[in-house]
Short mmCIF file of C-alpha atoms in Angstrom, two decimals:
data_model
loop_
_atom_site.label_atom_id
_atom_site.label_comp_id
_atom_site.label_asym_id
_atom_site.label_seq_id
_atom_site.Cartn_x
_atom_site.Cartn_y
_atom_site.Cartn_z
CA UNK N 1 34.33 -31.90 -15.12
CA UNK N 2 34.80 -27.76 -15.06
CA UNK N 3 32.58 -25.51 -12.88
CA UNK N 4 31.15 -22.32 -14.01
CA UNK N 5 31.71 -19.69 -11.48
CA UNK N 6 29.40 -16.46 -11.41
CA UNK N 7 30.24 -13.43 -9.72
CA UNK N 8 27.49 -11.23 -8.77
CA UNK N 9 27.23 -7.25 -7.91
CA UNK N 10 30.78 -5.99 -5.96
CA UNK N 11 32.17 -9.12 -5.96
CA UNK N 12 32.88 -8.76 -9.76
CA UNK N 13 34.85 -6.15 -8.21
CA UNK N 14 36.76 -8.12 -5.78
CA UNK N 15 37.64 -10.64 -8.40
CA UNK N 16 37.43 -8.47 -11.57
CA UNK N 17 35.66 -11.25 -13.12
CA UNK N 18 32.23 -11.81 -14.15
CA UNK N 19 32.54 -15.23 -14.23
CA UNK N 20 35.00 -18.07 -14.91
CA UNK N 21 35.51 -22.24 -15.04
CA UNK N 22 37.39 -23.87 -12.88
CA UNK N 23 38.53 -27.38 -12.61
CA UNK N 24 39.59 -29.66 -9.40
CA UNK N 25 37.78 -31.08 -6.79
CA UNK N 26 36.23 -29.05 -3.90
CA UNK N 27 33.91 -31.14 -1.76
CA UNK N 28 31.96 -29.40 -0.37
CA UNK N 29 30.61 -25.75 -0.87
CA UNK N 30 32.50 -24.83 2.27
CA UNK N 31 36.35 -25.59 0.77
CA UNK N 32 34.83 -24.19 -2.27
CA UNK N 33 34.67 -21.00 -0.49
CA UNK N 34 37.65 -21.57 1.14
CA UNK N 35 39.80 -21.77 -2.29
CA UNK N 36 37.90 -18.83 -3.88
CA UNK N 37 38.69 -16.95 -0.73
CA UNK N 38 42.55 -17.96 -1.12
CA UNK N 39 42.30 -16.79 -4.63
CA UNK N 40 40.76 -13.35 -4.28
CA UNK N 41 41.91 -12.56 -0.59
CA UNK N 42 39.33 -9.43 -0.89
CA UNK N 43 35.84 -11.63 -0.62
CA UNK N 44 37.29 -12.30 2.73
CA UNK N 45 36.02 -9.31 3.69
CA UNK N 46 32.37 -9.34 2.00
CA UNK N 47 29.85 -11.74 3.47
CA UNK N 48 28.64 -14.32 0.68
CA UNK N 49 25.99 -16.86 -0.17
CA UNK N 50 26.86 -19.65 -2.61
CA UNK N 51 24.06 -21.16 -5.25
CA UNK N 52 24.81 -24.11 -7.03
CA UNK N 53 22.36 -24.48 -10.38
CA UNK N 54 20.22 -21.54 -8.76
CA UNK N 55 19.52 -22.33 -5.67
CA UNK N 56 21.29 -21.35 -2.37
CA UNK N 57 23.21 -24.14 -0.64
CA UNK N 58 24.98 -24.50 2.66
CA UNK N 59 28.75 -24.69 3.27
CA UNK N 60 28.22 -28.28 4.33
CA UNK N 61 26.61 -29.40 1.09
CA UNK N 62 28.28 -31.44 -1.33
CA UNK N 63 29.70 -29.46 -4.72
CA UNK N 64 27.60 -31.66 -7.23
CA UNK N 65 25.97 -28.90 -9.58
CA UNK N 66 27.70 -27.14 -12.81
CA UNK N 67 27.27 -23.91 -11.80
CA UNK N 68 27.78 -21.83 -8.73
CA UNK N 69 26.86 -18.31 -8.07
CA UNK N 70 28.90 -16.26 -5.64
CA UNK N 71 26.03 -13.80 -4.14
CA UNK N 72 26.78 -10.87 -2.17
CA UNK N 73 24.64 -9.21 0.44
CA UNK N 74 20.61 -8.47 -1.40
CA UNK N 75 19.83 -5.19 -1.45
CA UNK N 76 16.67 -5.22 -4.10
CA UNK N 77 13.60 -2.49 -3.55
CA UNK X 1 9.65 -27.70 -11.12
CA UNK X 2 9.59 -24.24 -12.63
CA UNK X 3 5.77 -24.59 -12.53
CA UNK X 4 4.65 -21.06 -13.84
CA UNK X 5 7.62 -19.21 -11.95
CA UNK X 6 6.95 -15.40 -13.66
CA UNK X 7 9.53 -12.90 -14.51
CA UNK X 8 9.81 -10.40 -11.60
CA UNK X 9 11.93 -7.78 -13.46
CA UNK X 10 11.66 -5.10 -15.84
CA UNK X 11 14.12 -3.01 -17.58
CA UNK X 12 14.80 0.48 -16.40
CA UNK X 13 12.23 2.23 -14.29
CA UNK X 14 8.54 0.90 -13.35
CA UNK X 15 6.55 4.32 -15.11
CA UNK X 16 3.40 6.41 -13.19
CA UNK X 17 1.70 4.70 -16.21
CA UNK X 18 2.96 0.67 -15.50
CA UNK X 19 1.10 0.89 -12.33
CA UNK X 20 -1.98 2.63 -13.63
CA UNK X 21 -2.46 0.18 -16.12
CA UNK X 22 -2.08 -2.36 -13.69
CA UNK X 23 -4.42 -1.34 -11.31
CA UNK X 24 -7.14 -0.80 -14.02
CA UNK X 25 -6.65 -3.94 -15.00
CA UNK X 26 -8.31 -5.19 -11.32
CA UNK X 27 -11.38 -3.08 -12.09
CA UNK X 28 -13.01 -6.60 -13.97
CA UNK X 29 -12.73 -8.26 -10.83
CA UNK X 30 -15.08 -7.44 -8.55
CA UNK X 31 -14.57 -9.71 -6.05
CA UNK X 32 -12.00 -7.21 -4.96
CA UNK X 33 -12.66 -4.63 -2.58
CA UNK X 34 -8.99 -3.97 -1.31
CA UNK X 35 -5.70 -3.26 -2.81
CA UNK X 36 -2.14 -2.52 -0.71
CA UNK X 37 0.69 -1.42 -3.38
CA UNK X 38 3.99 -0.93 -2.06
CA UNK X 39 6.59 0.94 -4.19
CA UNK X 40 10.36 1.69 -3.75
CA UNK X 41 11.85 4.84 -4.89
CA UNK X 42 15.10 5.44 -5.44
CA UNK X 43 16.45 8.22 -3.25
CA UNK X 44 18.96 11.10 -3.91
CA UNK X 45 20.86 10.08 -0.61
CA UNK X 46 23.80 12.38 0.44
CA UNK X 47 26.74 10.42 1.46
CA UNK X 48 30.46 12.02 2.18
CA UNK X 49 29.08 14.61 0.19
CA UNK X 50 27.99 13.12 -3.00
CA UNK X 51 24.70 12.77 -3.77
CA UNK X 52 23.07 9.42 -5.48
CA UNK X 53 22.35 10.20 -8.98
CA UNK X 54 20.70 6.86 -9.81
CA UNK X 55 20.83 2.90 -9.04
CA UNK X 56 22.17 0.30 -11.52
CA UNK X 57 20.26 -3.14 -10.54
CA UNK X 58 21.50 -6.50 -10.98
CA UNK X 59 20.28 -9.64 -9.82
CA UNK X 60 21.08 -14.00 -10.37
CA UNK X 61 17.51 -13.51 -12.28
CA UNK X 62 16.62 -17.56 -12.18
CA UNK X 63 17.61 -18.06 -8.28
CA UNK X 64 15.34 -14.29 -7.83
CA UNK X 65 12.18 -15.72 -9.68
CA UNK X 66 12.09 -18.69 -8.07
CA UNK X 67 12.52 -17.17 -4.82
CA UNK X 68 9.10 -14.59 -5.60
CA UNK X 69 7.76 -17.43 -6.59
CA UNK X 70 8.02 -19.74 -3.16
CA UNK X 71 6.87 -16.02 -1.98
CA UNK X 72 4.12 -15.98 -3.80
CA UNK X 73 2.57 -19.27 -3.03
CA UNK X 74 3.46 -19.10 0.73
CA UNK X 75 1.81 -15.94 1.15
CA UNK X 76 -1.84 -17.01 -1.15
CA UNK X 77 -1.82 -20.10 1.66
CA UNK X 78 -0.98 -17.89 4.67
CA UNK X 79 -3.35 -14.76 3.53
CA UNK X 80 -6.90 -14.56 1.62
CA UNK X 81 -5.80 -12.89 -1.39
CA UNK X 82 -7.03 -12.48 -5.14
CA UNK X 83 -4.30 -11.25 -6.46
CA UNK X 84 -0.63 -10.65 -6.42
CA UNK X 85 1.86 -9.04 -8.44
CA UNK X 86 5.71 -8.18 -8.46
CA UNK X 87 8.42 -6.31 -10.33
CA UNK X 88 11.55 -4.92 -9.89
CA UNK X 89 13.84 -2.93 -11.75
CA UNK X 90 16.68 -3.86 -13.54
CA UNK X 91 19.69 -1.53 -14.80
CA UNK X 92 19.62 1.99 -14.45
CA UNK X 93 16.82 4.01 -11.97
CA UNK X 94 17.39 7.47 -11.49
CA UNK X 95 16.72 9.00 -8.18
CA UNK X 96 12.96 9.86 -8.13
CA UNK X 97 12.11 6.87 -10.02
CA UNK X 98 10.45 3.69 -8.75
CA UNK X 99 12.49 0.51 -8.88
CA UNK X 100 10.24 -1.78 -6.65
CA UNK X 101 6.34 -2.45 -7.09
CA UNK X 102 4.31 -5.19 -5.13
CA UNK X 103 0.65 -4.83 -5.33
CA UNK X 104 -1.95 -7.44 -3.50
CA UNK X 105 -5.58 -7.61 -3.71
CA UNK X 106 -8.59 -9.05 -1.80
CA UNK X 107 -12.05 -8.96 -0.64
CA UNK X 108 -11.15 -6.85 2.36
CA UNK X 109 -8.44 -4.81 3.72
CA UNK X 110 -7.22 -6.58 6.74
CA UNK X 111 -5.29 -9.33 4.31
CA UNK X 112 -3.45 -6.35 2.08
CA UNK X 113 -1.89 -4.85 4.71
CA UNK X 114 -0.64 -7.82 6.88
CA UNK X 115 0.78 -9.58 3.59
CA UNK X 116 1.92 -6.42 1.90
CA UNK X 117 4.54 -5.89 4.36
CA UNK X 118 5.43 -9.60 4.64
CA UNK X 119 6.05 -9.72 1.61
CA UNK X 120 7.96 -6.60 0.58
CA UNK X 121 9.95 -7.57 3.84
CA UNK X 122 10.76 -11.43 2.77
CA UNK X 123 11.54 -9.73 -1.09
CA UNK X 124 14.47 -7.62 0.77
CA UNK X 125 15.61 -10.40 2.64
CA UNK X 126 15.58 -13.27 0.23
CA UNK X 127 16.11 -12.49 -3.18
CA UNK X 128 19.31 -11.57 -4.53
CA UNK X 129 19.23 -8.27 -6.48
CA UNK X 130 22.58 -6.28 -5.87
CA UNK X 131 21.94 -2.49 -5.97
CA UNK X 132 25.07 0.02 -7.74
CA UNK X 133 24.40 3.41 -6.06
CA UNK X 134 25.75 5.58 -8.80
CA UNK X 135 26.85 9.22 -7.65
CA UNK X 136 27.38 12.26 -9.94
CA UNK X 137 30.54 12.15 -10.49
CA UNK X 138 29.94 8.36 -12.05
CA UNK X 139 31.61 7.56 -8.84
CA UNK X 140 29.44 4.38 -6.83
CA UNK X 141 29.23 2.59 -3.89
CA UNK X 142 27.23 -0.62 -2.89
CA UNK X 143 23.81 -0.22 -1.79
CA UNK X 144 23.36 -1.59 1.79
CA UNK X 145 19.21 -2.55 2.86
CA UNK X 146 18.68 -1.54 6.14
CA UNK S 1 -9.28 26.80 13.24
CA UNK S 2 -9.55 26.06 9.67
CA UNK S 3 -6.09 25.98 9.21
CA UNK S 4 -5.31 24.04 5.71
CA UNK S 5 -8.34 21.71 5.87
CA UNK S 6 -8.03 19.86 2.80
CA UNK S 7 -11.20 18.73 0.59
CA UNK S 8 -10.81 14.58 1.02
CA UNK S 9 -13.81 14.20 -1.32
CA UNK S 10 -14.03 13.93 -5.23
CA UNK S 11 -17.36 13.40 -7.55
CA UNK S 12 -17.25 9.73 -8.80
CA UNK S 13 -14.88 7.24 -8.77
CA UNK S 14 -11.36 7.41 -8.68
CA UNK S 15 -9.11 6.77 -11.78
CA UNK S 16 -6.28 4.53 -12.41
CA UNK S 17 -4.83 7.93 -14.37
CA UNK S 18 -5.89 9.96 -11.63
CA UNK S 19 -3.29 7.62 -8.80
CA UNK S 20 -0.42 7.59 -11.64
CA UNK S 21 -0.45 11.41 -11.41
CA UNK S 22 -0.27 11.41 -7.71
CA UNK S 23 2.56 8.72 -7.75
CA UNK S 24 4.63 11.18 -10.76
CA UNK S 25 4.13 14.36 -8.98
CA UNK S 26 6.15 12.60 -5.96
CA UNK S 27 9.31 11.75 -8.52
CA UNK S 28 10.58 15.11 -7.98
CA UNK S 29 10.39 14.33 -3.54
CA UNK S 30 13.66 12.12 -3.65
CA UNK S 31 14.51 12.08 -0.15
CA UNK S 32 11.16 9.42 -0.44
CA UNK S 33 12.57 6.11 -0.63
CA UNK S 34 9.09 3.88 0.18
CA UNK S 35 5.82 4.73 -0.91
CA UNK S 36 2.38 2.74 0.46
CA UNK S 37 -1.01 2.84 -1.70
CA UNK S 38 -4.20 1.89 0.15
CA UNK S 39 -7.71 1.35 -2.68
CA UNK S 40 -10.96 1.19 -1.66
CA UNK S 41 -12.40 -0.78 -4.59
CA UNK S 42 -16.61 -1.65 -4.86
CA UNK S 43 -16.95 -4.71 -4.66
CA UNK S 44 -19.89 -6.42 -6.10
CA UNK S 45 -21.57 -8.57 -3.30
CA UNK S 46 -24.69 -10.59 -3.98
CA UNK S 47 -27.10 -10.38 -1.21
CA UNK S 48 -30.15 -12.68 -1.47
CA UNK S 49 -29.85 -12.97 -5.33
CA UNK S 50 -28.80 -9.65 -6.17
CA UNK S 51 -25.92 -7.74 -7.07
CA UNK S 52 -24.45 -4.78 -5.84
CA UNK S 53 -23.80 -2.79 -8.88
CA UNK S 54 -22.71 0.38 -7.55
CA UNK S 55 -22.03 2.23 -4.76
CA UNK S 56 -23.88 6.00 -4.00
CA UNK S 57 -21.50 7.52 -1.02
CA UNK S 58 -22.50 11.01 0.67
CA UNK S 59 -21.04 12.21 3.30
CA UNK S 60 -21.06 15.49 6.26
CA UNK S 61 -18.26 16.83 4.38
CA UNK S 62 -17.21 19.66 6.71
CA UNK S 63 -16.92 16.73 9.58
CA UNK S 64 -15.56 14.59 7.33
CA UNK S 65 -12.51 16.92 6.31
CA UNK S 66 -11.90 17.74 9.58
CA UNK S 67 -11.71 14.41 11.26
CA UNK S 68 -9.03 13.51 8.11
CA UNK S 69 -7.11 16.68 9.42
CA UNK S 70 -6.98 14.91 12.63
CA UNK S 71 -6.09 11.86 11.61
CA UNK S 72 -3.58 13.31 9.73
CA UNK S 73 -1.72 15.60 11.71
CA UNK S 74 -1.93 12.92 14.45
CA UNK S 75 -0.13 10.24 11.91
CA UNK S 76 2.55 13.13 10.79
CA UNK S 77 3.32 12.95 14.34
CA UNK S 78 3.42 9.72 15.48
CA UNK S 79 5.25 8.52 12.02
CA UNK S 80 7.99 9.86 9.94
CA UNK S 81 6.27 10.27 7.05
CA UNK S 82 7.37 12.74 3.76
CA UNK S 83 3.73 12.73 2.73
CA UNK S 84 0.31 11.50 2.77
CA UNK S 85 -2.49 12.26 0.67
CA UNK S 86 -6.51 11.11 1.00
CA UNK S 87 -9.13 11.06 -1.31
CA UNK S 88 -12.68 9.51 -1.11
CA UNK S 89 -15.53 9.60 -4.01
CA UNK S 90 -18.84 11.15 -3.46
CA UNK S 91 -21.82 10.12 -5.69
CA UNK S 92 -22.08 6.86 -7.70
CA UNK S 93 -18.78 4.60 -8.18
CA UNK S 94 -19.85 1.49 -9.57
CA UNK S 95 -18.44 -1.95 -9.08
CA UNK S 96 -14.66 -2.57 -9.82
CA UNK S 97 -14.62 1.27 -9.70
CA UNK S 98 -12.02 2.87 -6.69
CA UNK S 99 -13.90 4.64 -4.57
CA UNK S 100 -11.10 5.47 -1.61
CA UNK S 101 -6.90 6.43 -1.94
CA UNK S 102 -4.76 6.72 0.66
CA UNK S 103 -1.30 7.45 0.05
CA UNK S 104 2.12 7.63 2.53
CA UNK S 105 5.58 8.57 1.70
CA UNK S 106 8.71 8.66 3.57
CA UNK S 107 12.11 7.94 3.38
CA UNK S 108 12.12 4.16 4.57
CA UNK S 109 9.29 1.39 4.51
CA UNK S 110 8.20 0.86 7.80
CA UNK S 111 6.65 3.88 8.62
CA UNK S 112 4.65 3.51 5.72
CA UNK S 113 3.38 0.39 6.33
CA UNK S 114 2.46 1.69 9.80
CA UNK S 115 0.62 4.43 8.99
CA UNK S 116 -1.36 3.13 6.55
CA UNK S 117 -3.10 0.80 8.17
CA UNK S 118 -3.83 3.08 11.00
CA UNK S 119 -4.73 5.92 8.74
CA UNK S 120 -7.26 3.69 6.61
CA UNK S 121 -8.39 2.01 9.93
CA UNK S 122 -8.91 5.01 11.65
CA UNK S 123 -10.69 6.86 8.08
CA UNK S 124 -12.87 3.72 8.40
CA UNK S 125 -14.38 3.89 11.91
CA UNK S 126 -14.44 8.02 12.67
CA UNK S 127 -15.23 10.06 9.18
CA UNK S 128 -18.72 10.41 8.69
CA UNK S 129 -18.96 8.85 5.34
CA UNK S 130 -22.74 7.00 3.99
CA UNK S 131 -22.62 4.36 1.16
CA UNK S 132 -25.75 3.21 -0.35
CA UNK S 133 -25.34 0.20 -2.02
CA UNK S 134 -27.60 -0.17 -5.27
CA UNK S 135 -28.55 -3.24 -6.51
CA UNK S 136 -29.29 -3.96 -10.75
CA UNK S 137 -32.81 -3.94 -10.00
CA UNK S 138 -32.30 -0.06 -8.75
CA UNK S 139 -33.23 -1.38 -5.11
CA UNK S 140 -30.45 -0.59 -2.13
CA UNK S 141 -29.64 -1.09 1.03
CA UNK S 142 -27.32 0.96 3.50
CA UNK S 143 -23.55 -0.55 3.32
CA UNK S 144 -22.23 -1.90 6.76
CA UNK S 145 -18.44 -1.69 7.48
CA UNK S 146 -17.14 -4.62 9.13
CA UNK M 1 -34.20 30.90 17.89
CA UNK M 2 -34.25 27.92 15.37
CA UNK M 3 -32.25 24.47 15.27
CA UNK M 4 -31.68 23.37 11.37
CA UNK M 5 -31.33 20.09 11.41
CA UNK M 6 -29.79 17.61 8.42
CA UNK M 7 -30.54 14.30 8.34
CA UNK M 8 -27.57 11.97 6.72
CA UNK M 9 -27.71 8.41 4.66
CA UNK M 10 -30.19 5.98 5.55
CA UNK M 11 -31.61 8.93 8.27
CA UNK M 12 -33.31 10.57 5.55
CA UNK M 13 -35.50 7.70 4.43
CA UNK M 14 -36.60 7.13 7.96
CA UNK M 15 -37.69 10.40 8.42
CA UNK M 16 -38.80 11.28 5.00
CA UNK M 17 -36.50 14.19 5.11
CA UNK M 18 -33.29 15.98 3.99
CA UNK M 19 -33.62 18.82 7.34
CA UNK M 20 -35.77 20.84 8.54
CA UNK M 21 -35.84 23.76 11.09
CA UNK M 22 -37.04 23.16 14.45
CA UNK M 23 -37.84 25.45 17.32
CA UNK M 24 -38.02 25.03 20.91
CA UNK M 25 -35.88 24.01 23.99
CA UNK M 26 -34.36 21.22 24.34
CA UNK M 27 -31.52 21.13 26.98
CA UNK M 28 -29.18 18.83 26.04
CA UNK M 29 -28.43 16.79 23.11
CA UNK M 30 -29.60 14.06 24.71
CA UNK M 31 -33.23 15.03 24.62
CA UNK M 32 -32.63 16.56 21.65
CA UNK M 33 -32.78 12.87 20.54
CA UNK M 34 -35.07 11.48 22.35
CA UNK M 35 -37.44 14.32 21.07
CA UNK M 36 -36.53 13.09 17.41
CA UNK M 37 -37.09 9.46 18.51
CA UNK M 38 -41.00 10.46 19.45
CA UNK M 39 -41.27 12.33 16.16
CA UNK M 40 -39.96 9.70 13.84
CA UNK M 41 -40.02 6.33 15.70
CA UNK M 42 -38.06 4.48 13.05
CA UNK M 43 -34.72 6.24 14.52
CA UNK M 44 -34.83 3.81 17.24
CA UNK M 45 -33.55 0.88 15.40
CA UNK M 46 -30.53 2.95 14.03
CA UNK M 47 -27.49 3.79 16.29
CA UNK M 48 -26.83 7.65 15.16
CA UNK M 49 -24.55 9.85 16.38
CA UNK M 50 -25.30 13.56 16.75
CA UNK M 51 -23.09 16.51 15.64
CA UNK M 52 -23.90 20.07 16.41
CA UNK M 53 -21.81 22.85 14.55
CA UNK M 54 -20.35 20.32 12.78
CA UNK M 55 -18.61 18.95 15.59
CA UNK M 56 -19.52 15.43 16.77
CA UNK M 57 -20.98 16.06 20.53
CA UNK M 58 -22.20 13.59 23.02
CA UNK M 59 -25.54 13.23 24.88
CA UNK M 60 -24.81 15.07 28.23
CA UNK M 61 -23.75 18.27 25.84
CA UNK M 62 -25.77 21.47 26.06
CA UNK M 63 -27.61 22.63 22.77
CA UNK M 64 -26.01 25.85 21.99
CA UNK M 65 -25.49 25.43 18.40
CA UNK M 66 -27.67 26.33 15.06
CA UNK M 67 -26.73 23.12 13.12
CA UNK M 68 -27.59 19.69 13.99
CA UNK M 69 -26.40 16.67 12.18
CA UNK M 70 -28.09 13.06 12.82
CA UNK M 71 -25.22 10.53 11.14
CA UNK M 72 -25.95 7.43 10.91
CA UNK M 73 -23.41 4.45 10.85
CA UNK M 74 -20.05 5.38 8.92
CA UNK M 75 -19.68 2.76 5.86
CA UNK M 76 -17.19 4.73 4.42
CA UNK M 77 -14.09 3.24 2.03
#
């Protein structure tokens, strides 16, 4: 089963993507991370939350949603 | 689960007129006797040189409504309010404009002021709107909250 | 001595129209990045059966203004604030009606969340300000700050 | 010479009056106010402060003004 990945604010930048679907199997949130990071060496540098089907998980969560959100640091009001 | 969650955002600027109407619309209940609004403006900040010409706001919309939302309800249990009401920009606010508008209501004034900046505070933190500080030269740079 | 007393006081209530202006007029100040909104609304309390259907404020004006200079001046210099503007009704404001504005500006929130509170706090306990609180039956009693 | 003096809010009901002019020596505020007290008896349930010359003044003060305010509690906002 694919994932769709979201890329939000600069880090559509980083990856010149606004979003994408992968395939494989991640584990948890944290290798998640760990192969987007591979992939687009330049989120290395930006600090990042990941949501899976909006809501924000931790890197020790399981992947088990369809869709994950790659947030960058809020900066609303 | 998505139990009345309302829809934070707006396009383009919140108007003089948005916020009039809103607080007129308070004027039925007069239970109130206190109202705290808090509103963002976008600023003409000079960096390197350049001056910010406007913001372009984006935001994961469902993950930010949800987020007001557990706002919402954790602030009516912590303060005595009547009301409560938030927006936010989204796309283009020129400098000079307001982007940001919470507004709180209750019998008496101690409640609006502790939970106005509680609020406003936990919005900043928690909910994931990315701003685009555009310069004049169509040039940008990421906004970064203080 | 008199230097730039401003006139706090306007007849009647205060519009919704009347606060948009204020708010548009500060559109053009963009090194103001936070703005904080304080209203005084009349609330309409019953007291043994009956209703408080308006409020009929006087005041010793020429005290009045001066103590707001005060409390201004003192605020522009403990906070760094862009602006701040107060305005209280004289005569009748009736219930659900504003009857008290106090507006801060400045480049970042906190200071306006600061002052405000102090500013309405301090309006509150030292300017010499009398509401008469009129019932439906035309009967009153003197309004008691808490 | 003569003291005007205004009497503010709920003051006026108690004392039937707006202001009125009043002559004589008084000393210090003070007296002043207990003087007012003996005229209009009512005034003793009602914490008021005095102002003279539109300054707010406390009892020890000398009288040396024209204007005397009696303000009742503030109950403004």
């Amino acid at each position: 089963m694919g994932l769709r990945v979201r890329y939000f604010g600069q880090l559509q930048e980083i990856t010149g993507k606004k979003e994408e679907s992968l395939t494989g199997v991640f584990g948890t949130i944290g290798n998640l991370r760990a192969h987007l990071i591979r992939c687009y060496p330049g989120l290395e540098k930006i600090h990042f939350k990941i949501a899976q089907d909006n809501t924000i998980d931790i890197d020790s969560s399981e992947v088990n949603g369809t869709l994950i959100d790659l947030l960058p640091p809020f900066s609303g009001g | 689960m998505k139990e009345n969650i309302k829809n934070i955002f707006v396009e383009g600027a919140i108007s003089p007129t948005k916020i009039a109407t809103s607080i007129a619309h308070h004027q039925s209940k007069t239970n109130i006797g206190a109202h705290a609004i808090f509103l963002g403006q976008v600023r003409a900040d000079q960096i390197e040189g350049k001056t910010v010409h406007a913001i372009d706001y984006s935001a994961q919309t469902e993950i930010a409504n949800q987020v007001c939302h557990e706002i919402r309800e954790a602030a009516f249990s912590k303060f005595d309010l009547s009301c409560m009401h938030i927006y936010h920009s989204l796309g283009t606010v020129k400098s000079g404009e307001v982007c940001f508008f919470v507004f709180v209501s209750s019998a008496h004034r101690k409640p609006v002021f502790e939970s106005l900046t509680a609020i406003v505070n936990e919005i900043k933190a928690k909910v994931p709107v990315f701003g685009k500080e555009i310069f004049e030269d169509q040039s940008h740079q990421w906004k970064v909250n203080q």
